[in-house]
Amino acid sequence: MSDEIKDEKPKKPKVPRQPMPEQDAHKRARNFEEVTTGYTEEQALLEASRCIQCKKPLCTTGCPVGIDIKSFIGLISEKNYLGALGKIKESSLLPAVCGRVCPQEMQCENVCIVGKKNEPVAIGRLERFVADYQGKHGGGDLPKCAPSTGKKVAVVGAGPSGLTAAFDLTVLGHKVTVFEALHKAGGVLVYGIPEFRLPKAIVEREVKVLEAMGVEIKLNYVIGKIKTIDQLMQEDGYDAVYVCNGAGLPWFMGVPGENLNGVFSANEFLTRSNLMKAFDFPNYETPIKKFKNVAVVGGGNVAMDAVRTALRLGAENAYIVYRRSKDELPARAEEIEHAGHEGVKFQLLTAPVRVIGNDEGWVSGMECLQMELGEPDDSGRRRPVAKKGSEFVMELDAVIVSIGTSSNPLLFQTTPGLGQTKKGYIEVESEESCRTTKKGVFAGGDIVTGAATVILAMGAGRNAAKNIDKYLKDGEWWSKENA
Amino acid sequence: MEDITLKEIIDYAKINEDNARQFYLNAAEHAKRDNVKTFLLALAKQEQTHIDRLNELDKIVDKGGRIPKPHGIVKPLGYAEHLGNVTIDADADYQQVLKFAMAREKEALESYQKYAKLVDDKKAKDLFLLLAGEESEHLRGFENQYDDFMKEIENW
Ligand SMILES: Cc1cc2nc3c(=O)[nH]c(=O)nc-3n(C[C@H](O)[C@H](O)[C@H](O)COP(=O)(O)OP(=O)(O)OC[C@H]3O[C@@H](n4cnc5c(N)ncnc54)[C@H](O)[C@@H]3O)c2cc1C
């Protein structure tokens, strides 16, 4: 046990952790409204009172961007909600988003000292409360920006990383243009995470703030197709470029039948539903076929989002098909629990080997193999082993593949000098500096780390802004040979 | 099966390994993705180490020495079952190359096991089993890599 923890002598909080109010599971499984409805003011005050205001808090060390959690919770207890929000915003641009989607149980709440003997303080829920408070009641000024430096920065991708970098760079006095391939800004926050977990109005509100600060956002603008990074710098006069285009290229299973109608990547399925609002067809233009029996292959948060979306779109049976056991499901515990309550069926230790089609070329089933966990190997891992002769067929009319994503090769193919890692992501000097192998070009977020989290992508955007600002002042670069 | 000398068996294995090495080199030349190119070159190098190992066995045979005893088959995880006809083209990604490599090792393992059953000569049988054992280790290596890869990409 560390000294910090010994010092604190956690007292038993007088009140239990406040539960998050949520829609009834049966009802919500068929609508797209937000599952959790957020704390009331009374609940927020009760929950804030559970924080023991440690002398040496660990929660901040558990937060990837180091939010001063103790102080913001203290401000909530004083009913200074906008003050609390301001405190969070010193380190994080999107509290309404992070309060909803951050895996706090693995971060700040995991190290909360109250949590050593009792349930940890519900930090994420409190973060969401103050952000929603401002959303409802208004307040909070636009940030003050430094006088113009006359420097221009291009940001490629309007996901959480790009939005954060654009914000910080604008505050520092630089002129920022964000280039976004899709017709809406927000990245995964708008095209991936479904409305029932993250209402899109929240992201739109944050994007409007950026625009009000003077950030220009060019939509439907694919860098690498319309303009290359070199053209941005050489022809359009951008002094630096921040590449944060995410890792949105889906992996497929590579099994026969994967090109049948009715097989989707989770990204395509979620984009149709979220961004194109297919769930509200014909009010919106994009249709989506109603499927009766849907299998989502994969066990992460994206898979949970896809399977819960399939249920809401009317599936009678929605399955998670995952090759490992329940204990290894990579999705957040809360998402797995929500999915289970809503009626999702878990087909675990199951590996698809072939998608089967009917005469019209549509999915009619999927042949799978049963797996079992093998003996622990040298690394202690129990790998799934195929059971001989265990083939069976699931009757399905849609298969959604959600086994992971990687980087899109477009920018590498069109940007000479942009280094690539063995795993296919952009090579940087370090995640801290965000400097790529090409002078003036920085990179961060999922395109550097591989699929990670919103808060890490935002943290990268903040690092990038700091280092771009430095580069615009001193023009210094690094060389791989000297590194 | 007709009598086959130990040298002939080793030559046959060397041709197999060299075919694989050439295949990976050729695929690397055409691969569009840098990271896949690097992986294919590493595989070609790995095949070269297998050829080196066979050359050592060859020398032992030349000197009339003793070929090591077969050390058994490493049980595969079964990921190479049902792979179908995997090929590598210029657009191939890391996963496709891994699947190809698993399919190739499985085929080699099974052919050595088959020959081991067909020959009567004890020494030839043992040599085939030794080679089968080594292929089973390679297969398991790729299966482990495949499982690690699946684990790694499935983050969210
Ligand atoms: C369905 C889903 C659910 C998730 N749930 C969670 C969660 O609950 N909690 C959590 O913390 N994380 C979650 N994640 C992960 C998280 O969303 C990502 O780690 C984060 O969004 C990465 O941010 P980013 O800014 O690097 O990239 P992105 O959010 O991917 O944004 C990149 C943007 O760049 C654009 N772009 C791509 N190429 C180009 C180009 N050539 N030119 C111009 N623009 C381009 C894309 O259209 C996109 O808008 C989830 C991811 C998915 C897919």
XYZ file of C-alpha atoms and ligand atoms in Angstrom:
692
model
C 0.000 0.000 0.000
C 1.428 3.396 -0.951
C 2.096 6.168 1.575
C -0.566 8.363 0.014
C -3.190 5.770 0.708
C -1.986 5.127 4.272
C -2.106 8.851 4.993
C -5.702 9.232 3.967
C -7.439 6.752 6.342
C -10.581 6.476 4.193
C -13.679 7.159 6.232
C -16.885 5.375 5.446
C -19.020 7.811 3.435
C -22.357 8.422 5.143
C -24.245 8.031 1.894
C -24.022 5.201 -0.618
C -22.888 5.772 -4.206
C -25.811 7.343 -6.009
C -27.214 5.122 -8.726
C -27.540 6.543 -12.222
C -31.178 6.930 -13.214
C -31.926 5.116 -16.455
C -34.775 4.250 -18.801
C -36.463 0.893 -18.231
C -34.514 -1.799 -20.113
C -37.482 -3.163 -22.120
C -38.629 0.276 -23.177
C -35.209 1.610 -24.093
C -34.292 -1.508 -26.099
C -36.708 -0.188 -28.732
C -35.946 3.535 -28.726
C -32.919 5.694 -29.444
C -33.264 8.034 -26.467
C -30.416 8.223 -24.008
C -30.265 5.166 -21.740
C -29.089 7.025 -18.643
C -30.846 10.226 -17.746
C -28.279 11.890 -15.463
C -28.170 12.908 -11.807
C -30.635 15.363 -10.325
C -29.109 18.239 -8.374
C -29.929 16.448 -5.099
C -28.173 13.297 -6.235
C -25.163 15.262 -7.450
C -24.847 16.994 -4.084
C -25.167 13.709 -2.220
C -22.574 12.071 -4.444
C -20.195 15.027 -4.149
C -20.490 14.725 -0.356
C -18.980 11.237 -0.624
C -15.670 12.716 -1.780
C -13.378 12.918 1.261
C -11.208 15.672 -0.308
C -8.001 13.661 0.153
C -4.813 15.561 0.951
C -3.006 13.628 -1.756
C -5.714 12.543 -4.197
C -4.965 9.679 -6.559
C -7.951 10.287 -8.842
C -6.104 12.976 -10.778
C -3.242 10.591 -11.481
C -5.783 8.092 -12.835
C -7.127 10.637 -15.326
C -5.221 10.575 -18.645
C -5.456 14.384 -18.885
C -4.980 15.069 -15.179
C -8.283 16.815 -14.355
C -8.236 18.434 -10.885
C -11.045 16.171 -9.720
C -10.889 16.985 -6.022
C -11.363 20.698 -6.736
C -14.241 20.298 -9.156
C -16.103 18.031 -6.761
C -15.430 20.538 -3.977
C -16.998 23.251 -6.131
C -20.066 21.069 -6.729
C -20.479 20.745 -2.967
C -20.483 24.565 -2.833
C -23.152 24.523 -5.565
C -20.764 26.414 -7.825
C -21.542 24.247 -10.836
C -20.150 26.565 -13.496
C -16.987 26.938 -11.423
C -16.728 23.150 -11.329
C -17.158 23.013 -15.089
C -14.475 25.663 -15.562
C -12.108 23.608 -13.406
C -12.668 20.510 -15.602
C -12.278 22.560 -18.767
C -8.800 23.608 -17.673
C -7.790 20.066 -18.655
C -10.570 18.652 -20.829
C -12.570 20.307 -23.587
C -15.525 17.927 -23.667
C -16.795 17.083 -20.169
C -20.347 16.322 -21.354
C -18.848 13.719 -23.676
C -16.250 12.286 -21.296
C -18.705 12.210 -18.391
C -20.738 9.825 -20.535
C -18.228 7.690 -22.395
C -14.931 7.604 -20.486
C -14.108 4.228 -18.925
C -13.814 5.814 -15.450
C -13.867 2.409 -13.771
C -10.416 1.811 -15.292
C -9.139 5.333 -14.721
C -9.961 7.924 -12.030
C -12.537 5.810 -10.175
C -10.233 2.823 -10.188
C -7.777 4.650 -7.911
C -10.288 6.707 -5.884
C -9.319 6.343 -2.227
C -12.950 6.022 -1.101
C -13.097 3.029 -3.437
C -10.495 1.149 -1.398
C -13.097 0.185 1.185
C -16.371 1.331 -0.349
C -17.670 2.100 -3.794
C -15.622 4.867 -5.435
C -17.015 8.355 -5.888
C -18.971 8.491 -9.166
C -16.599 10.999 -10.758
C -17.851 10.528 -14.316
C -21.470 11.048 -13.355
C -20.560 14.261 -11.525
C -18.582 15.466 -14.529
C -21.602 14.836 -16.706
C -23.876 16.613 -14.211
C -21.991 19.931 -14.339
C -21.654 19.818 -18.120
C -25.389 19.122 -18.516
C -26.135 21.852 -15.975
C -24.473 24.363 -18.257
C -26.236 22.837 -21.275
C -29.606 23.407 -19.560
C -28.996 26.693 -17.793
C -26.419 28.326 -20.069
C -23.555 30.377 -18.673
C -19.833 30.132 -19.211
C -18.124 32.608 -21.531
C -16.243 31.945 -24.720
C -12.572 31.587 -23.880
C -10.305 34.587 -24.408
C -7.987 34.169 -27.387
C -4.480 35.644 -27.708
C -3.975 38.275 -30.435
C -3.498 36.796 -33.896
C -0.029 35.380 -34.575
C -0.626 35.417 -38.335
C 0.151 31.679 -38.472
C -2.167 29.152 -40.137
C -2.672 25.574 -38.961
C -4.584 22.840 -40.794
C -6.213 20.086 -38.751
C -7.068 16.893 -40.637
C -10.084 15.255 -39.005
C -12.758 16.720 -36.758
C -12.815 14.004 -34.100
C -12.173 14.705 -30.405
C -8.453 15.051 -31.043
C -8.847 17.568 -33.857
C -11.503 19.584 -32.031
C -9.305 19.843 -28.936
C -6.242 20.884 -30.925
C -8.303 23.436 -32.872
C -9.593 24.910 -29.605
C -6.184 25.224 -27.961
C -4.472 26.567 -31.084
C -7.181 29.200 -31.519
C -6.807 30.278 -27.892
C -3.075 30.654 -28.611
C -3.879 33.074 -31.464
C -3.362 30.846 -34.512
C -5.806 30.634 -37.412
C -7.152 27.101 -37.605
C -8.980 25.305 -40.410
C -10.319 21.827 -39.728
C -10.764 19.552 -42.764
C -13.333 16.822 -42.237
C -14.111 14.034 -44.703
C -17.691 13.517 -43.502
C -20.591 15.956 -43.652
C -20.592 16.517 -39.888
C -17.859 17.351 -37.380
C -17.270 15.140 -34.332
C -15.553 11.995 -35.650
C -16.556 8.827 -33.824
C -18.590 10.947 -31.418
C -21.127 11.556 -34.198
C -20.739 8.637 -36.580
C -19.828 5.829 -34.166
C -21.178 6.203 -30.642
C -24.966 5.866 -30.850
C -27.467 8.530 -29.840
C -28.660 6.398 -26.900
C -25.196 6.690 -25.304
C -24.192 10.133 -26.473
C -26.837 12.526 -27.819
C -25.485 14.248 -30.904
C -26.799 17.632 -29.729
C -23.992 17.645 -27.159
C -21.301 17.356 -29.799
C -23.038 19.931 -32.020
C -23.021 22.386 -29.105
C -19.253 22.004 -28.682
C -18.622 22.377 -32.414
C -20.657 25.615 -32.401
C -18.436 26.990 -29.632
C -15.378 26.353 -31.802
C -16.987 28.059 -34.778
C -17.941 31.024 -32.611
C -14.262 31.282 -31.628
C -13.317 31.594 -35.299
C -12.327 28.033 -36.208
C -13.224 27.274 -39.807
C -14.548 23.750 -40.357
C -14.534 22.514 -43.956
C -16.828 19.497 -44.263
C -16.937 16.868 -47.038
C -13.226 17.534 -47.499
C -11.040 14.444 -47.826
C -7.374 15.271 -47.436
C -5.410 13.016 -49.746
C -8.124 13.269 -52.390
C -9.168 16.936 -52.699
C -5.834 18.287 -51.506
C -2.707 16.586 -50.249
C -0.874 17.568 -47.066
C 1.968 18.940 -49.226
C -0.499 21.123 -51.129
C -1.909 22.486 -47.875
C 1.579 23.530 -46.831
C 3.102 24.563 -50.134
C 0.134 26.053 -51.999
C -2.324 27.105 -49.306
C 0.231 28.525 -46.898
C -0.432 26.414 -43.816
C 2.528 26.661 -41.452
C 1.773 23.353 -39.732
C -0.618 20.422 -40.082
C -2.087 18.259 -37.330
C -3.160 14.857 -38.644
C -5.772 13.192 -36.451
C -7.881 11.250 -38.901
C -8.600 8.330 -36.576
C -8.336 4.621 -37.242
C -11.575 4.044 -39.068
C -10.688 1.307 -41.540
C -12.473 -1.837 -40.392
C -10.860 -5.230 -40.187
C -12.913 -8.049 -41.636
C -12.788 -11.706 -40.612
C -11.373 -12.903 -43.942
C -13.805 -15.850 -44.099
C -15.724 -17.069 -47.153
C -19.080 -15.343 -47.732
C -18.053 -12.042 -46.198
C -19.031 -10.154 -49.348
C -22.674 -11.276 -49.220
C -25.460 -8.697 -48.897
C -26.281 -8.256 -45.247
C -22.673 -8.296 -44.031
C -21.596 -4.913 -42.677
C -18.659 -3.525 -40.841
C -19.767 -2.083 -37.492
C -18.542 1.302 -38.727
C -20.782 1.250 -41.778
C -23.762 -0.020 -39.800
C -23.329 2.575 -37.059
C -22.629 5.383 -39.539
C -25.832 4.580 -41.415
C -27.808 4.600 -38.223
C -26.130 7.505 -36.381
C -24.820 9.949 -38.902
C -27.294 9.303 -41.695
C -30.118 8.858 -39.159
C -31.344 5.704 -40.886
C -33.229 4.852 -37.700
C -35.518 7.766 -38.544
C -36.149 6.771 -42.180
C -38.179 8.113 -44.095
C -37.714 11.398 -42.206
C -34.058 11.048 -43.237
C -32.917 9.844 -46.632
C -30.765 6.826 -45.775
C -32.679 3.571 -45.535
C -31.566 0.577 -43.520
C -33.094 -2.845 -44.022
C -34.851 -4.286 -40.986
C -33.145 -7.497 -39.968
C -34.694 -10.224 -37.829
C -31.686 -12.220 -36.678
C -28.475 -10.264 -36.366
C -25.062 -11.422 -35.189
C -22.376 -8.953 -34.251
C -18.934 -10.549 -34.338
C -16.666 -9.088 -31.658
C -16.858 -8.247 -27.982
C -15.748 -4.650 -27.574
C -17.649 -1.444 -26.998
C -18.169 -0.979 -30.713
C -19.736 -4.432 -30.892
C -22.025 -3.561 -27.959
C -23.037 -0.327 -29.703
C -23.777 -2.200 -32.926
C -25.780 -4.993 -31.308
C -27.850 -2.574 -29.205
C -28.480 -0.489 -32.315
C -29.616 -3.612 -34.181
C -32.127 -4.306 -31.381
C -33.444 -0.766 -31.559
C -33.809 -1.055 -35.314
C -36.170 -3.982 -34.733
C -34.112 -7.191 -34.608
C -35.908 -10.039 -32.841
C -32.673 -11.804 -31.986
C -29.445 -9.886 -31.612
C -26.325 -11.884 -30.766
C -22.795 -11.081 -29.733
C -20.514 -13.731 -31.232
C -17.134 -13.684 -29.521
C -14.225 -16.136 -29.733
C -13.180 -15.844 -26.095
C -15.076 -16.171 -22.811
C -17.149 -13.636 -20.870
C -14.211 -12.665 -18.653
C -12.229 -11.516 -21.668
C -14.957 -9.399 -23.274
C -13.115 -6.125 -23.866
C -16.224 -3.924 -23.597
C -16.906 -1.876 -20.476
C -18.754 -3.841 -17.799
C -21.560 -1.278 -17.836
C -22.114 -1.718 -21.591
C -22.189 -5.516 -21.314
C -24.687 -5.267 -18.487
C -26.877 -2.803 -20.379
C -26.812 -5.015 -23.471
C -27.756 -8.074 -21.407
C -30.668 -6.279 -19.752
C -31.941 -5.158 -23.120
C -32.102 -8.741 -24.377
C -28.857 -9.188 -26.301
C -27.826 -12.865 -26.421
C -24.174 -13.769 -25.898
C -22.773 -16.568 -28.030
C -19.353 -16.824 -26.402
C -16.347 -19.036 -27.236
C -17.579 -19.084 -30.802
C -15.554 -18.389 -33.944
C -17.235 -17.839 -37.314
C -15.719 -19.810 -40.180
C -18.074 -18.963 -43.070
C -21.032 -16.741 -43.864
C -23.741 -18.604 -45.727
C -25.906 -16.976 -48.413
C -29.239 -17.684 -50.116
C -29.898 -17.773 -53.868
C -30.368 -14.009 -54.008
C -26.948 -13.343 -52.495
C -28.204 -12.325 -49.037
C -26.974 -13.699 -45.739
C -28.956 -16.693 -44.493
C -26.646 -17.957 -41.780
C -23.164 -18.260 -40.390
C -21.193 -21.418 -39.732
C -19.250 -21.255 -36.496
C -16.851 -23.377 -34.508
C -17.016 -23.783 -30.768
C -13.877 -22.865 -28.886
C -12.582 -23.756 -25.450
C -9.890 -22.068 -23.425
C -6.578 -23.898 -23.598
C -4.009 -24.357 -20.849
C -2.238 -21.130 -19.842
C 0.815 -20.627 -22.045
C 4.195 -19.142 -21.020
C 2.638 -15.684 -20.873
C -0.145 -17.043 -18.642
C -2.757 -16.477 -21.322
C -5.394 -19.100 -22.022
C -5.814 -18.987 -25.750
C -9.064 -20.155 -27.348
C -8.710 -23.560 -29.016
C -11.088 -24.803 -31.722
C -13.094 -27.874 -30.675
C -12.826 -30.505 -33.402
C -16.153 -31.349 -35.058
C -18.035 -28.616 -33.205
C -19.280 -26.814 -36.332
C -22.802 -25.426 -36.114
C -24.881 -22.964 -38.108
C -26.626 -19.860 -36.766
C -29.649 -18.746 -38.780
C -29.184 -15.070 -39.523
C -30.078 -12.379 -41.999
C -27.325 -9.923 -41.046
C -23.736 -10.181 -39.826
C -21.985 -7.127 -38.440
C -18.235 -7.425 -38.180
C -16.775 -5.587 -35.238
C -13.372 -7.113 -34.631
C -11.348 -3.907 -34.766
C -10.139 -1.130 -37.022
C -6.858 0.094 -38.455
C -5.501 3.080 -40.346
C -6.634 4.150 -43.786
C -3.667 3.978 -46.210
C -4.737 7.127 -48.149
C -2.581 9.660 -46.314
C 0.507 7.446 -46.449
C 0.044 6.974 -50.173
C -0.283 10.713 -50.823
C 2.224 12.136 -48.317
C 5.854 11.417 -49.137
C 8.003 11.324 -46.030
C 5.207 10.453 -43.609
C 6.589 7.493 -41.655
C 4.488 4.457 -40.774
C 4.865 2.104 -37.814
C 4.978 -1.667 -38.157
C 1.334 -1.789 -37.170
C 0.387 0.710 -39.864
C -0.083 3.879 -37.806
C 1.679 7.230 -38.179
C 5.183 7.195 -36.761
C 5.885 9.996 -34.279
C 8.932 11.044 -32.311
C 6.857 10.453 -29.165
C 3.189 10.618 -28.219
C 4.123 13.637 -26.128
C 5.645 15.706 -28.973
C 3.329 14.450 -31.768
C 6.072 15.275 -34.306
C 5.993 12.966 -37.340
C 8.901 12.183 -39.658
C 7.806 15.065 -41.924
C 8.705 18.596 -40.911
C 5.735 20.710 -39.866
C 3.375 17.714 -39.723
C 2.144 16.531 -36.325
C -0.099 13.551 -35.563
C -2.097 12.223 -32.638
C -5.204 10.368 -31.502
C -6.205 6.950 -32.827
C -4.073 7.339 -35.978
C -1.002 7.169 -33.761
C -2.088 4.919 -30.898
C -4.521 2.659 -32.742
C -8.130 2.498 -31.522
C -8.056 3.990 -28.007
C -10.318 6.337 -26.059
C -11.887 9.762 -26.420
C -9.937 11.168 -23.501
C -6.596 9.916 -24.868
C -7.378 11.409 -28.287
C -8.207 14.713 -26.596
C -5.017 14.564 -24.564
C -3.066 14.067 -27.811
C -4.822 17.091 -29.337
C -3.727 19.161 -26.369
C -0.110 17.955 -26.627
C -0.114 18.613 -30.363
C -1.380 22.193 -29.903
C 1.339 22.895 -27.335
C 4.070 21.527 -29.599
C 2.724 23.141 -32.766
C 2.749 26.481 -30.942
C 6.367 25.899 -29.968
C 7.303 24.900 -33.519
C 5.614 27.977 -34.970
C 7.815 30.057 -32.680
C 11.182 28.303 -32.970
C 10.871 26.213 -36.164
C 12.804 23.366 -34.517
C 12.345 19.800 -35.716
C 13.812 16.428 -34.826
C 15.637 13.914 -36.933
C 15.093 10.204 -36.647
C 18.813 9.554 -37.071
C 19.654 11.662 -34.025
C 16.752 10.378 -31.930
C 5.981 -45.795 -50.947
C 9.278 -46.449 -52.693
C 12.487 -46.317 -50.684
C 13.561 -42.781 -50.113
C 16.919 -41.670 -48.779
C 17.322 -39.236 -45.904
C 19.090 -36.857 -48.265
C 16.121 -36.918 -50.644
C 13.771 -36.094 -47.793
C 15.924 -33.168 -46.738
C 16.187 -31.923 -50.322
C 12.431 -32.100 -50.660
C 11.987 -30.101 -47.446
C 14.558 -27.559 -48.607
C 12.698 -27.045 -51.879
C 9.471 -26.470 -49.931
C 11.076 -23.934 -47.634
C 12.806 -22.200 -50.517
C 9.551 -21.987 -52.485
C 7.969 -20.321 -49.476
C 10.938 -17.955 -49.116
C 10.740 -16.972 -52.786
C 6.992 -16.531 -52.513
C 7.300 -14.159 -49.552
C 10.071 -12.175 -51.252
C 7.982 -11.813 -54.371
C 4.891 -10.834 -52.390
C 6.959 -8.266 -50.466
C 8.068 -6.704 -53.721
C 4.459 -6.135 -54.745
C 2.890 -5.324 -51.358
C 1.356 -1.845 -51.304
C 1.483 -1.439 -47.532
C 4.847 -0.740 -45.975
C 4.087 -2.643 -42.792
C 2.968 -5.712 -44.765
C 6.119 -5.495 -46.884
C 8.234 -5.537 -43.710
C 6.295 -8.507 -42.343
C 6.688 -10.480 -45.583
C 10.432 -9.826 -45.622
C 10.646 -11.068 -42.043
C 8.800 -14.231 -43.079
C 11.221 -14.773 -45.962
C 14.088 -14.429 -43.494
C 12.420 -16.940 -41.192
C 12.161 -19.436 -44.063
C 15.893 -18.935 -44.666
C 16.590 -19.976 -41.066
C 14.581 -23.144 -41.728
C 16.709 -23.810 -44.814
C 19.853 -23.276 -42.715
C 18.558 -25.814 -40.230
C 17.936 -28.324 -43.028
C 21.466 -27.723 -44.314
C 22.757 -28.675 -40.872
C 20.760 -31.913 -41.012
C 22.162 -32.483 -44.473
C 25.703 -32.236 -43.101
C 24.887 -34.713 -40.339
C 23.634 -37.179 -42.938
C 26.753 -36.636 -45.083
C 28.957 -37.426 -42.133
C 26.890 -40.480 -41.295
C 25.945 -38.897 -37.983
C 22.755 -39.257 -35.988
C 19.693 -37.190 -36.912
C 18.040 -35.869 -33.730
C 15.008 -37.827 -32.528
C 11.568 -36.337 -33.349
C 10.426 -34.213 -30.423
C 6.688 -34.580 -30.877
C 3.951 -32.479 -32.390
C 2.834 -29.221 -30.763
C -0.933 -29.366 -30.646
C -2.348 -26.692 -32.961
C -5.012 -24.250 -31.750
C -7.144 -25.096 -34.770
C -7.132 -21.620 -36.333
C -5.908 -22.984 -39.633
C -8.988 -25.200 -40.011
C -11.586 -23.885 -42.475
C -9.263 -21.215 -43.846
C -10.244 -22.077 -47.406
C -8.052 -20.917 -50.248
C -6.024 -18.012 -48.814
C -3.859 -16.021 -51.210
C -1.722 -12.916 -50.883
C -2.172 -10.102 -53.378
C -0.691 -6.608 -53.544
C -3.479 -5.224 -51.310
C -3.035 -7.929 -48.679
C -3.107 -6.806 -45.071
C -1.333 -8.224 -42.033
C -4.226 -10.554 -41.150
C -4.323 -12.050 -44.640
C -0.577 -12.748 -44.572
C -0.886 -14.420 -41.167
C -3.717 -16.610 -42.441
C -1.653 -17.561 -45.460
C 1.302 -18.436 -43.276
C -0.889 -20.586 -40.995
C -2.394 -22.396 -43.994
C 1.081 -23.052 -45.440
C 2.486 -24.437 -42.192
C -0.565 -26.634 -41.697
C -0.169 -28.061 -45.188
C 3.527 -28.771 -44.607
C 2.823 -30.365 -41.218
C 0.155 -32.618 -42.684
C 2.241 -33.670 -45.652
C 5.201 -34.696 -43.450
C 2.839 -36.589 -41.160
C 1.371 -38.341 -44.182
C 4.811 -39.328 -45.526
C 5.860 -40.530 -42.091
C 2.964 -42.969 -42.225
C 3.777 -44.081 -45.759
C 7.448 -44.953 -45.334
C 8.601 -48.190 -43.712
C 12.204 -47.267 -43.006
C 12.489 -46.228 -39.355
C 15.093 -43.534 -39.996
C 13.073 -41.975 -42.819
C 9.930 -42.115 -40.653
C 11.728 -40.399 -37.799
C 13.090 -37.707 -40.087
C 9.623 -36.968 -41.465
C 8.287 -36.841 -37.894
C 11.111 -34.516 -36.889
C 10.228 -32.194 -39.771
C 6.517 -32.461 -38.916
C 7.333 -31.501 -35.326
C 9.207 -28.444 -36.492
C 6.364 -27.397 -38.798
C 3.940 -27.816 -35.889
C 6.051 -25.359 -33.891
C 5.958 -22.885 -36.767
C 2.201 -23.321 -37.107
C 1.699 -22.768 -33.402
C 3.923 -19.692 -33.581
C 1.695 -18.184 -36.255
C -1.452 -19.210 -34.383
C -0.146 -17.416 -31.301
C 0.651 -14.360 -33.417
C -2.840 -14.492 -34.898
C -4.444 -14.700 -31.464
C -2.259 -11.826 -30.193
C -3.225 -9.794 -33.229
C -6.956 -10.460 -32.739
C -6.604 -9.487 -29.087
C -4.743 -6.333 -29.980
C -7.162 -5.035 -32.618
C -10.260 -5.742 -30.585
C -9.657 -2.894 -28.114
C -12.896 -1.074 -28.642
C -18.560 2.790 -32.066
C -17.468 3.305 -31.173
C -17.707 3.455 -29.825
C -16.717 3.963 -28.990
N -17.008 4.139 -27.676
C -16.097 4.731 -26.881
C -16.401 5.011 -25.508
O -17.459 4.677 -25.008
N -15.471 5.649 -24.754
C -14.272 6.042 -25.272
O -13.481 6.661 -24.556
N -13.929 5.751 -26.548
C -14.816 5.115 -27.365
N -14.500 4.837 -28.661
C -13.159 5.214 -29.149
C -13.067 6.713 -29.418
O -14.245 7.166 -30.005
C -11.864 7.035 -30.273
O -10.709 6.597 -29.588
C -11.738 8.540 -30.542
O -12.885 9.014 -31.184
C -10.510 8.843 -31.402
O -10.497 10.192 -31.707
P -9.716 10.785 -32.967
O -9.981 12.245 -32.952
O -8.325 10.303 -32.946
O -10.391 10.104 -34.257
P -11.887 10.017 -34.771
O -12.889 10.233 -33.716
O -11.942 8.733 -35.527
O -11.995 11.222 -35.800
C -11.245 11.245 -36.995
C -11.958 12.111 -38.008
O -11.111 12.257 -39.158
C -11.902 12.178 -40.328
N -11.027 11.783 -41.442
C -10.519 10.564 -41.712
N -9.738 10.620 -42.798
C -9.764 11.900 -43.242
C -9.172 12.561 -44.346
N -8.372 11.920 -45.195
N -9.435 13.897 -44.523
C -10.243 14.564 -43.641
N -10.841 13.967 -42.588
C -10.593 12.653 -42.378
C -12.954 11.142 -39.973
O -14.099 11.274 -40.811
C -13.260 11.511 -38.523
O -14.282 12.450 -38.439
C -15.455 4.302 -29.513
C -15.181 4.092 -30.868
C -16.170 3.600 -31.693
C -15.865 3.390 -33.157
